[in-house]
């Protein structure tokens, strides 16, 4: 069987750089080698691309390595001496790119647009769906229009609004939850019980961002549920997985709770009544479809009084061996090797 040559993009310039390395290590070691010849392409934190030229590329185990240590080992084991010129990507003959990136430029549509220009297919959602999902303000408008419960929210734009004035005249009550409109992985996010606490978050976010998303804080059970697409009789059909309940050991599901070992307890499948599970699965499908997602997605919810309130949809969700979608697939007896094959076939189709 002839293997198709696939590039695995990972790293990137977002705050989720290290998480991308960990996800991509799992992806690299799980993709079906009988079908695909996988070449890891590391994007460093300045945006340069590094790729080995050997026949048997090496992806070092990133556990217990700093980013700098991983970068050094990746270059040494793959005999890499300089970054690759981007035009080279079109000359090598990659049939597709598996996107192992997270957050920022990896997930917001920019890298997808770059690959569209190069005419190289890629896994996951298109430019528009990626950009919409990353934009919490606009995605929540779409979710609300589809009839999914959404906690009241506003957006503060530093070019248009006086942040303090907006916080003091909110159309809903404290406590609230603050996050960058275009952020990911709970970086610079958190709850605020007073206007003063809210302004601390907002001032910090506006140092690097133009827009802040402010939402009434809904307290309840935190859950997340994935959606996959499978080829059934030459038609790509989306289906929901099972929900995972997340019990963070901190006040909320922040960066540490998500990515530090023991930061949260995750229960898959979530211990919910069947009606709530069915509602979650239906809402996850609606979110996936209304944003125009492709291949896979994962949507986060808060359940209060058995009503799921949508928070956000991730178009390139975490893919370490213990991430939520792998947990949910395992609960349904789905092998992640098959999932990655579906994603690549979907991209190539």
Short mmCIF file of N, CA and C in Angstrom, two decimals, residues 121-298:
data_model
loop_
_atom_site.label_atom_id
_atom_site.label_comp_id
_atom_site.label_asym_id
_atom_site.label_seq_id
_atom_site.Cartn_x
_atom_site.Cartn_y
_atom_site.Cartn_z
N UNK A 121 -4.59 20.61 1.52
CA UNK A 121 -5.69 20.29 2.43
C UNK A 121 -5.20 20.14 3.87
N UNK A 122 -6.10 20.30 4.82
CA UNK A 122 -5.73 20.21 6.24
C UNK A 122 -6.90 19.66 7.04
N UNK A 123 -6.57 19.11 8.20
CA UNK A 123 -7.60 18.55 9.08
C UNK A 123 -8.33 19.66 9.81
N UNK A 124 -9.59 19.37 10.14
CA UNK A 124 -10.37 20.31 10.92
C UNK A 124 -11.12 21.32 10.09
N UNK A 125 -11.55 22.37 10.75
CA UNK A 125 -12.47 23.33 10.17
C UNK A 125 -11.81 24.32 9.23
N UNK A 126 -12.64 24.95 8.41
CA UNK A 126 -12.18 25.93 7.43
C UNK A 126 -11.85 27.26 8.11
N UNK A 127 -11.45 28.23 7.27
CA UNK A 127 -11.12 29.57 7.78
C UNK A 127 -12.30 30.18 8.53
N UNK A 128 -13.47 30.20 7.91
CA UNK A 128 -14.62 30.87 8.51
C UNK A 128 -15.05 30.21 9.82
N UNK A 129 -15.20 28.88 9.81
CA UNK A 129 -15.63 28.18 11.01
C UNK A 129 -14.61 28.36 12.14
N UNK A 130 -13.32 28.30 11.80
CA UNK A 130 -12.27 28.47 12.82
C UNK A 130 -12.34 29.86 13.44
N UNK A 131 -12.49 30.88 12.59
CA UNK A 131 -12.54 32.25 13.08
C UNK A 131 -13.78 32.49 13.93
N UNK A 132 -14.92 31.97 13.51
CA UNK A 132 -16.16 32.16 14.27
C UNK A 132 -16.09 31.48 15.63
N UNK A 133 -15.56 30.26 15.66
CA UNK A 133 -15.49 29.53 16.93
C UNK A 133 -14.54 30.22 17.90
N UNK A 134 -13.45 30.79 17.39
CA UNK A 134 -12.50 31.48 18.25
C UNK A 134 -13.08 32.78 18.81
N UNK A 135 -13.98 33.39 18.07
CA UNK A 135 -14.59 34.66 18.47
C UNK A 135 -15.77 34.37 19.39
N UNK A 136 -15.56 34.49 20.70
CA UNK A 136 -16.60 34.10 21.66
C UNK A 136 -17.85 34.96 21.57
N UNK A 137 -17.68 36.21 21.20
CA UNK A 137 -18.83 37.10 21.10
C UNK A 137 -19.73 36.68 19.93
N UNK A 138 -19.15 36.52 18.76
CA UNK A 138 -19.94 36.18 17.58
C UNK A 138 -20.46 34.74 17.62
N UNK A 139 -19.68 33.82 18.16
CA UNK A 139 -20.17 32.44 18.26
C UNK A 139 -21.35 32.35 19.22
N UNK A 140 -21.30 33.11 20.31
CA UNK A 140 -22.43 33.08 21.25
C UNK A 140 -23.69 33.71 20.65
N UNK A 141 -23.52 34.70 19.78
CA UNK A 141 -24.67 35.24 19.06
C UNK A 141 -25.31 34.15 18.20
N UNK A 142 -24.47 33.37 17.52
CA UNK A 142 -24.98 32.28 16.68
C UNK A 142 -25.64 31.20 17.53
N UNK A 143 -25.01 30.82 18.66
CA UNK A 143 -25.60 29.81 19.53
C UNK A 143 -26.98 30.26 20.02
N UNK A 144 -27.06 31.51 20.44
CA UNK A 144 -28.33 32.05 20.94
C UNK A 144 -29.39 32.04 19.85
N UNK A 145 -28.99 32.38 18.62
CA UNK A 145 -29.94 32.40 17.50
C UNK A 145 -30.46 31.02 17.18
N UNK A 146 -29.68 29.97 17.54
CA UNK A 146 -30.09 28.59 17.28
C UNK A 146 -30.96 28.04 18.40
N UNK A 147 -31.24 28.85 19.42
CA UNK A 147 -32.11 28.42 20.50
C UNK A 147 -31.42 27.70 21.63
N UNK A 148 -30.08 27.74 21.66
CA UNK A 148 -29.33 27.11 22.75
C UNK A 148 -29.21 28.10 23.91
N UNK A 149 -29.47 27.68 25.14
CA UNK A 149 -29.33 28.61 26.27
C UNK A 149 -27.92 29.17 26.38
N UNK A 150 -27.83 30.49 26.51
CA UNK A 150 -26.57 31.20 26.63
C UNK A 150 -26.71 32.21 27.78
N UNK A 151 -25.74 32.25 28.68
CA UNK A 151 -25.77 33.25 29.74
C UNK A 151 -25.63 34.64 29.13
N UNK A 152 -26.29 35.66 29.71
CA UNK A 152 -26.18 37.03 29.17
C UNK A 152 -24.73 37.46 29.05
N UNK A 153 -24.40 38.23 28.00
CA UNK A 153 -23.01 38.60 27.74
C UNK A 153 -22.93 39.94 27.03
N UNK A 154 -21.78 40.56 27.12
CA UNK A 154 -21.45 41.75 26.33
C UNK A 154 -20.00 41.63 25.88
N UNK A 155 -19.63 42.48 24.95
CA UNK A 155 -18.23 42.60 24.56
C UNK A 155 -17.78 44.03 24.78
N UNK A 156 -16.58 44.18 25.32
CA UNK A 156 -15.97 45.50 25.49
C UNK A 156 -14.84 45.63 24.46
N UNK A 157 -14.96 46.62 23.61
CA UNK A 157 -13.96 46.90 22.57
C UNK A 157 -13.22 48.17 22.96
N UNK A 158 -11.92 48.07 23.17
CA UNK A 158 -11.18 49.24 23.69
C UNK A 158 -11.14 50.38 22.68
N UNK A 159 -11.43 50.09 21.41
CA UNK A 159 -11.47 51.15 20.41
C UNK A 159 -12.80 51.90 20.44
N UNK A 160 -13.83 51.28 21.05
CA UNK A 160 -15.17 51.86 21.00
C UNK A 160 -15.76 52.18 22.37
N UNK A 161 -15.27 51.52 23.41
CA UNK A 161 -15.93 51.62 24.71
C UNK A 161 -14.98 52.11 25.80
N UNK A 162 -15.58 52.69 26.82
CA UNK A 162 -14.88 52.98 28.07
C UNK A 162 -15.09 51.76 28.97
N UNK A 163 -14.06 50.93 29.19
CA UNK A 163 -14.25 49.68 29.93
C UNK A 163 -14.90 49.86 31.30
N UNK A 164 -14.45 50.87 32.06
CA UNK A 164 -15.02 51.06 33.40
C UNK A 164 -16.50 51.43 33.32
N UNK A 165 -16.84 52.28 32.40
CA UNK A 165 -18.24 52.67 32.23
C UNK A 165 -19.09 51.47 31.86
N UNK A 166 -18.58 50.61 30.99
CA UNK A 166 -19.33 49.42 30.58
C UNK A 166 -19.53 48.46 31.75
N UNK A 167 -18.52 48.29 32.56
CA UNK A 167 -18.61 47.38 33.70
C UNK A 167 -19.59 47.90 34.75
N UNK A 168 -19.62 49.20 34.91
CA UNK A 168 -20.52 49.80 35.91
C UNK A 168 -21.97 49.85 35.45
N UNK A 169 -22.21 49.58 34.17
CA UNK A 169 -23.59 49.63 33.66
C UNK A 169 -23.97 48.32 32.97
N UNK A 170 -23.48 47.20 33.50
CA UNK A 170 -23.78 45.90 32.91
C UNK A 170 -25.29 45.63 32.92
N UNK A 171 -25.82 44.99 31.88
CA UNK A 171 -27.24 44.64 31.86
C UNK A 171 -27.55 43.36 32.62
N UNK A 172 -26.57 42.84 33.37
CA UNK A 172 -26.76 41.67 34.22
C UNK A 172 -25.92 41.87 35.48
N UNK A 173 -26.10 41.00 36.45
CA UNK A 173 -25.52 41.21 37.77
C UNK A 173 -24.22 40.44 37.95
N UNK A 174 -23.43 40.87 38.92
CA UNK A 174 -22.24 40.15 39.34
C UNK A 174 -22.66 38.92 40.16
N UNK A 175 -21.83 37.86 40.18
CA UNK A 175 -20.49 37.75 39.59
C UNK A 175 -20.54 37.55 38.08
N UNK A 176 -19.41 37.87 37.43
CA UNK A 176 -19.29 37.71 35.99
C UNK A 176 -18.04 36.89 35.69
N UNK A 177 -17.94 36.49 34.43
CA UNK A 177 -16.75 35.78 33.99
C UNK A 177 -16.10 36.59 32.87
N UNK A 178 -14.79 36.79 32.98
CA UNK A 178 -14.05 37.64 32.04
C UNK A 178 -13.08 36.78 31.24
N UNK A 179 -13.01 37.02 29.93
CA UNK A 179 -12.03 36.31 29.10
C UNK A 179 -11.77 37.15 27.85
N UNK A 180 -10.60 36.96 27.22
CA UNK A 180 -10.37 37.62 25.93
C UNK A 180 -11.36 37.08 24.90
N UNK A 181 -11.92 37.94 24.08
CA UNK A 181 -12.85 37.48 23.06
C UNK A 181 -12.21 36.44 22.16
N UNK A 182 -10.94 36.62 21.86
CA UNK A 182 -10.25 35.72 20.93
C UNK A 182 -9.23 34.83 21.63
N UNK A 183 -9.37 34.62 22.92
CA UNK A 183 -8.40 33.81 23.66
C UNK A 183 -8.73 32.34 23.66
N UNK A 184 -7.85 31.55 24.26
CA UNK A 184 -8.06 30.11 24.37
C UNK A 184 -7.37 29.55 25.58
N UNK A 185 -7.81 28.36 25.98
CA UNK A 185 -7.17 27.62 27.09
C UNK A 185 -7.18 28.37 28.42
N UNK A 186 -8.17 29.21 28.66
CA UNK A 186 -8.36 29.86 29.95
C UNK A 186 -7.17 30.73 30.36
N UNK A 187 -6.44 31.27 29.40
CA UNK A 187 -5.35 32.20 29.69
C UNK A 187 -5.94 33.59 29.87
N UNK A 188 -5.58 34.26 30.98
CA UNK A 188 -6.11 35.58 31.31
C UNK A 188 -7.63 35.59 31.43
N UNK A 189 -8.17 34.54 32.00
CA UNK A 189 -9.61 34.48 32.23
C UNK A 189 -9.89 34.24 33.71
N UNK A 190 -11.11 34.54 34.13
CA UNK A 190 -11.47 34.25 35.51
C UNK A 190 -12.73 34.94 35.94
N UNK A 191 -13.23 34.56 37.13
CA UNK A 191 -14.46 35.16 37.66
C UNK A 191 -14.16 36.46 38.40
N UNK A 192 -15.13 37.34 38.39
CA UNK A 192 -15.02 38.61 39.12
C UNK A 192 -16.32 38.84 39.89
N UNK A 193 -16.18 39.14 41.17
CA UNK A 193 -17.35 39.35 42.02
C UNK A 193 -17.74 40.82 42.12
N UNK A 194 -16.81 41.70 41.75
CA UNK A 194 -17.05 43.14 41.86
C UNK A 194 -16.51 43.85 40.62
N UNK A 195 -16.95 45.09 40.38
CA UNK A 195 -16.38 45.86 39.26
C UNK A 195 -14.87 46.02 39.38
N UNK A 196 -14.37 46.17 40.59
CA UNK A 196 -12.92 46.32 40.77
C UNK A 196 -12.17 45.07 40.34
N UNK A 197 -12.68 43.90 40.72
CA UNK A 197 -12.05 42.66 40.29
C UNK A 197 -12.13 42.50 38.77
N UNK A 198 -13.27 42.89 38.21
CA UNK A 198 -13.44 42.79 36.76
C UNK A 198 -12.41 43.66 36.03
N UNK A 199 -12.18 44.85 36.53
CA UNK A 199 -11.25 45.77 35.86
C UNK A 199 -9.81 45.26 35.92
N UNK A 200 -9.47 44.51 36.97
CA UNK A 200 -8.13 43.93 37.03
C UNK A 200 -7.91 42.98 35.86
N UNK A 201 -8.91 42.13 35.59
CA UNK A 201 -8.82 41.22 34.45
C UNK A 201 -8.80 41.99 33.13
N UNK A 202 -9.71 42.95 33.01
CA UNK A 202 -9.86 43.68 31.75
C UNK A 202 -8.60 44.45 31.41
N UNK A 203 -8.04 45.14 32.40
CA UNK A 203 -6.81 45.90 32.15
C UNK A 203 -5.68 44.99 31.70
N UNK A 204 -5.62 43.80 32.29
CA UNK A 204 -4.57 42.84 31.92
C UNK A 204 -4.77 42.35 30.49
N UNK A 205 -6.00 42.05 30.13
CA UNK A 205 -6.30 41.55 28.79
C UNK A 205 -6.03 42.61 27.73
N UNK A 206 -6.41 43.85 28.02
CA UNK A 206 -6.30 44.92 27.03
C UNK A 206 -4.86 45.36 26.76
N UNK A 207 -3.92 44.83 27.52
CA UNK A 207 -2.51 45.10 27.21
C UNK A 207 -2.15 44.50 25.86
N UNK A 208 -2.71 43.31 25.57
CA UNK A 208 -2.36 42.62 24.33
C UNK A 208 -3.55 42.40 23.40
N UNK A 209 -4.77 42.60 23.89
CA UNK A 209 -5.96 42.34 23.09
C UNK A 209 -6.80 43.61 22.95
N UNK A 210 -7.66 43.62 21.94
CA UNK A 210 -8.55 44.76 21.72
C UNK A 210 -9.95 44.54 22.27
N UNK A 211 -10.31 43.26 22.50
CA UNK A 211 -11.70 42.95 22.84
C UNK A 211 -11.77 42.00 24.03
N UNK A 212 -12.72 42.28 24.91
CA UNK A 212 -12.92 41.48 26.12
C UNK A 212 -14.36 40.99 26.16
N UNK A 213 -14.53 39.73 26.49
CA UNK A 213 -15.85 39.11 26.57
C UNK A 213 -16.24 39.02 28.04
N UNK A 214 -17.41 39.57 28.38
CA UNK A 214 -17.89 39.58 29.77
C UNK A 214 -19.25 38.88 29.79
N UNK A 215 -19.38 37.89 30.67
CA UNK A 215 -20.60 37.08 30.69
C UNK A 215 -21.03 36.83 32.13
N UNK A 216 -22.34 36.81 32.33
CA UNK A 216 -22.86 36.47 33.65
C UNK A 216 -22.35 35.09 34.04
N UNK A 217 -21.88 34.96 35.28
CA UNK A 217 -21.31 33.70 35.74
C UNK A 217 -22.42 32.72 36.12
N UNK A 218 -22.48 31.63 35.38
CA UNK A 218 -23.43 30.56 35.68
C UNK A 218 -22.69 29.49 36.47
N UNK A 219 -23.18 29.20 37.66
CA UNK A 219 -22.56 28.16 38.48
C UNK A 219 -23.33 26.87 38.32
N UNK A 220 -22.59 25.79 38.17
CA UNK A 220 -23.23 24.49 38.01
C UNK A 220 -22.20 23.43 37.67
N UNK A 221 -22.63 22.42 36.96
CA UNK A 221 -21.77 21.30 36.58
C UNK A 221 -21.09 21.62 35.25
N UNK A 222 -19.76 21.54 35.22
CA UNK A 222 -19.02 21.81 33.98
C UNK A 222 -18.87 20.52 33.20
N UNK A 223 -19.26 20.58 31.92
CA UNK A 223 -19.13 19.40 31.06
C UNK A 223 -18.60 19.82 29.70
N UNK A 224 -18.06 18.85 28.99
CA UNK A 224 -17.58 19.09 27.63
C UNK A 224 -17.90 17.86 26.80
N UNK A 225 -18.25 18.07 25.53
CA UNK A 225 -18.65 16.95 24.69
C UNK A 225 -18.14 17.15 23.27
N UNK A 226 -17.58 16.08 22.72
CA UNK A 226 -17.02 16.15 21.38
C UNK A 226 -17.99 15.70 20.31
N UNK A 227 -17.69 16.14 19.08
CA UNK A 227 -18.41 15.71 17.89
C UNK A 227 -17.38 15.22 16.88
N UNK A 228 -17.63 14.08 16.27
CA UNK A 228 -16.77 13.55 15.23
C UNK A 228 -17.56 13.40 13.93
N UNK A 229 -16.84 13.32 12.82
CA UNK A 229 -17.47 13.04 11.53
C UNK A 229 -16.89 11.74 10.97
N UNK A 230 -17.79 10.90 10.45
CA UNK A 230 -17.40 9.59 9.92
C UNK A 230 -17.99 9.42 8.53
N UNK A 231 -17.22 8.78 7.66
CA UNK A 231 -17.67 8.52 6.30
C UNK A 231 -18.62 7.32 6.29
N UNK A 232 -19.89 7.59 5.99
CA UNK A 232 -20.89 6.53 5.90
C UNK A 232 -21.51 6.58 4.51
N UNK A 233 -21.20 5.56 3.71
CA UNK A 233 -21.70 5.47 2.34
C UNK A 233 -21.37 6.73 1.54
N UNK A 234 -20.09 7.11 1.61
CA UNK A 234 -19.57 8.25 0.85
C UNK A 234 -20.18 9.59 1.27
N UNK A 235 -20.69 9.66 2.49
CA UNK A 235 -21.22 10.91 3.01
C UNK A 235 -20.67 11.12 4.42
N UNK A 236 -20.13 12.31 4.68
CA UNK A 236 -19.58 12.58 5.99
C UNK A 236 -20.70 12.95 6.95
N UNK A 237 -20.86 12.13 7.97
CA UNK A 237 -21.95 12.29 8.94
C UNK A 237 -21.36 12.63 10.30
N UNK A 238 -21.85 13.69 10.92
CA UNK A 238 -21.38 14.08 12.25
C UNK A 238 -22.21 13.37 13.33
N UNK A 239 -21.53 12.99 14.41
CA UNK A 239 -22.22 12.34 15.52
C UNK A 239 -21.57 12.77 16.83
N UNK A 240 -22.35 12.83 17.91
CA UNK A 240 -21.81 13.26 19.20
C UNK A 240 -21.17 12.12 19.95
N UNK A 241 -20.21 12.45 20.79
CA UNK A 241 -19.63 11.48 21.71
C UNK A 241 -20.41 11.54 23.02
N UNK A 242 -19.83 11.10 24.10
CA UNK A 242 -20.47 11.19 25.40
C UNK A 242 -19.86 12.36 26.17
N UNK A 243 -20.63 13.00 27.04
CA UNK A 243 -20.07 14.14 27.78
C UNK A 243 -19.11 13.71 28.87
N UNK A 244 -18.18 14.62 29.17
CA UNK A 244 -17.26 14.46 30.30
C UNK A 244 -17.59 15.53 31.33
N UNK A 245 -17.75 15.13 32.58
CA UNK A 245 -17.90 16.11 33.65
C UNK A 245 -16.51 16.50 34.14
N UNK A 246 -16.31 17.78 34.34
CA UNK A 246 -15.02 18.31 34.78
C UNK A 246 -15.19 18.90 36.18
N UNK A 247 -14.42 18.39 37.11
CA UNK A 247 -14.46 18.89 38.48
C UNK A 247 -13.10 19.51 38.81
N UNK A 248 -12.94 20.79 38.49
CA UNK A 248 -11.64 21.43 38.74
C UNK A 248 -11.36 21.55 40.23
N UNK A 249 -10.09 21.42 40.58
CA UNK A 249 -9.72 21.55 41.99
C UNK A 249 -9.45 23.00 42.36
N UNK A 250 -9.37 23.87 41.32
CA UNK A 250 -9.31 25.30 41.58
C UNK A 250 -10.73 25.84 41.47
N UNK A 251 -10.88 27.16 41.53
CA UNK A 251 -12.22 27.76 41.53
C UNK A 251 -12.95 27.53 40.21
N UNK A 252 -12.20 27.47 39.13
CA UNK A 252 -12.82 27.20 37.83
C UNK A 252 -11.82 26.44 36.97
N UNK A 253 -12.27 26.06 35.77
CA UNK A 253 -11.45 25.23 34.87
C UNK A 253 -10.43 26.13 34.17
N UNK A 254 -9.38 26.54 34.93
CA UNK A 254 -8.39 27.45 34.39
C UNK A 254 -7.27 26.67 33.69
N UNK A 255 -6.21 27.37 33.30
CA UNK A 255 -5.13 26.73 32.56
C UNK A 255 -4.50 25.59 33.35
N UNK A 256 -4.28 25.82 34.64
CA UNK A 256 -3.67 24.79 35.48
C UNK A 256 -4.60 23.59 35.63
N UNK A 257 -5.90 23.86 35.82
CA UNK A 257 -6.86 22.77 35.96
C UNK A 257 -6.92 21.93 34.69
N UNK A 258 -6.76 22.59 33.53
CA UNK A 258 -6.82 21.87 32.26
C UNK A 258 -5.59 21.02 32.00
N UNK A 259 -4.40 21.57 32.32
CA UNK A 259 -3.19 20.98 31.78
C UNK A 259 -2.19 20.46 32.81
N UNK A 260 -2.34 20.84 34.08
CA UNK A 260 -1.43 20.31 35.08
C UNK A 260 -1.99 19.00 35.62
N UNK A 261 -1.09 18.03 35.79
CA UNK A 261 -1.51 16.73 36.28
C UNK A 261 -2.20 16.87 37.64
N UNK A 262 -3.39 16.31 37.73
CA UNK A 262 -4.15 16.39 38.98
C UNK A 262 -4.88 17.70 39.17
N UNK A 263 -4.89 18.55 38.12
CA UNK A 263 -5.55 19.85 38.24
C UNK A 263 -7.06 19.77 38.27
N UNK A 264 -7.61 18.68 37.77
CA UNK A 264 -9.05 18.50 37.79
C UNK A 264 -9.37 17.01 37.73
N UNK A 265 -10.57 16.69 38.17
CA UNK A 265 -11.08 15.33 38.05
C UNK A 265 -12.03 15.30 36.86
N UNK A 266 -11.85 14.32 35.98
CA UNK A 266 -12.68 14.23 34.78
C UNK A 266 -13.40 12.89 34.78
N UNK A 267 -14.72 12.94 34.63
CA UNK A 267 -15.55 11.74 34.70
C UNK A 267 -16.19 11.52 33.34
N UNK A 268 -15.81 10.42 32.68
CA UNK A 268 -16.32 10.09 31.36
C UNK A 268 -16.84 8.66 31.35
N UNK A 269 -18.12 8.45 31.00
CA UNK A 269 -19.15 9.45 30.69
C UNK A 269 -19.59 10.19 31.96
N UNK A 270 -20.06 11.40 31.78
CA UNK A 270 -20.55 12.18 32.92
C UNK A 270 -21.79 11.51 33.53
N UNK A 271 -21.89 11.65 34.84
CA UNK A 271 -23.01 11.03 35.56
C UNK A 271 -24.21 11.97 35.52
N UNK A 272 -24.94 11.91 34.42
CA UNK A 272 -26.07 12.81 34.19
C UNK A 272 -27.31 11.98 33.87
N UNK A 273 -28.48 12.57 34.10
CA UNK A 273 -29.70 11.87 33.69
C UNK A 273 -29.74 11.82 32.16
N UNK A 274 -30.37 10.80 31.63
CA UNK A 274 -30.31 10.55 30.19
C UNK A 274 -30.84 11.72 29.37
N UNK A 275 -31.87 12.41 29.89
CA UNK A 275 -32.44 13.53 29.13
C UNK A 275 -31.43 14.65 28.96
N UNK A 276 -30.64 14.92 30.00
CA UNK A 276 -29.62 15.97 29.92
C UNK A 276 -28.52 15.56 28.96
N UNK A 277 -28.12 14.29 29.02
CA UNK A 277 -27.09 13.80 28.09
C UNK A 277 -27.56 13.96 26.65
N UNK A 278 -28.81 13.58 26.37
CA UNK A 278 -29.33 13.72 25.01
C UNK A 278 -29.38 15.18 24.57
N UNK A 279 -29.75 16.06 25.50
CA UNK A 279 -29.78 17.49 25.17
C UNK A 279 -28.39 18.00 24.85
N UNK A 280 -27.41 17.60 25.66
CA UNK A 280 -26.03 18.00 25.41
C UNK A 280 -25.56 17.53 24.03
N UNK A 281 -25.86 16.29 23.72
CA UNK A 281 -25.44 15.75 22.43
C UNK A 281 -26.09 16.51 21.28
N UNK A 282 -27.36 16.84 21.43
CA UNK A 282 -28.06 17.61 20.40
C UNK A 282 -27.48 19.01 20.26
N UNK A 283 -27.23 19.67 21.39
CA UNK A 283 -26.66 21.02 21.35
C UNK A 283 -25.26 21.01 20.75
N UNK A 284 -24.45 20.00 21.09
CA UNK A 284 -23.09 19.93 20.54
C UNK A 284 -23.13 19.81 19.02
N UNK A 285 -24.07 19.01 18.51
CA UNK A 285 -24.22 18.88 17.06
C UNK A 285 -24.65 20.21 16.43
N UNK A 286 -25.58 20.90 17.08
CA UNK A 286 -26.04 22.19 16.55
C UNK A 286 -24.88 23.19 16.51
N UNK A 287 -24.09 23.24 17.60
CA UNK A 287 -22.94 24.15 17.63
C UNK A 287 -21.96 23.82 16.51
N UNK A 288 -21.68 22.54 16.34
CA UNK A 288 -20.76 22.08 15.30
C UNK A 288 -21.27 22.53 13.92
N UNK A 289 -22.56 22.36 13.70
CA UNK A 289 -23.13 22.65 12.38
C UNK A 289 -23.30 24.14 12.12
N UNK A 290 -23.76 24.89 13.13
CA UNK A 290 -24.04 26.30 12.89
C UNK A 290 -22.76 27.11 12.67
N UNK A 291 -21.65 26.65 13.26
CA UNK A 291 -20.36 27.30 13.01
C UNK A 291 -19.74 26.84 11.69
N UNK A 292 -20.23 25.71 11.19
CA UNK A 292 -19.66 25.15 9.96
C UNK A 292 -18.41 24.33 10.21
N UNK A 293 -18.31 23.71 11.39
CA UNK A 293 -17.12 22.93 11.73
C UNK A 293 -17.00 21.70 10.83
N UNK A 294 -15.80 21.20 10.71
CA UNK A 294 -15.51 20.04 9.87
C UNK A 294 -14.59 19.08 10.61
N UNK A 295 -14.87 17.80 10.47
CA UNK A 295 -13.98 16.79 11.03
C UNK A 295 -14.25 16.47 12.48
N UNK A 296 -14.11 17.49 13.33
CA UNK A 296 -14.37 17.30 14.75
C UNK A 296 -14.48 18.65 15.43
N UNK A 297 -15.02 18.63 16.63
CA UNK A 297 -15.08 19.82 17.48
C UNK A 297 -15.37 19.35 18.90
N UNK A 298 -15.24 20.27 19.84
CA UNK A 298 -15.61 19.97 21.23
C UNK A 298 -16.24 21.21 21.82
#
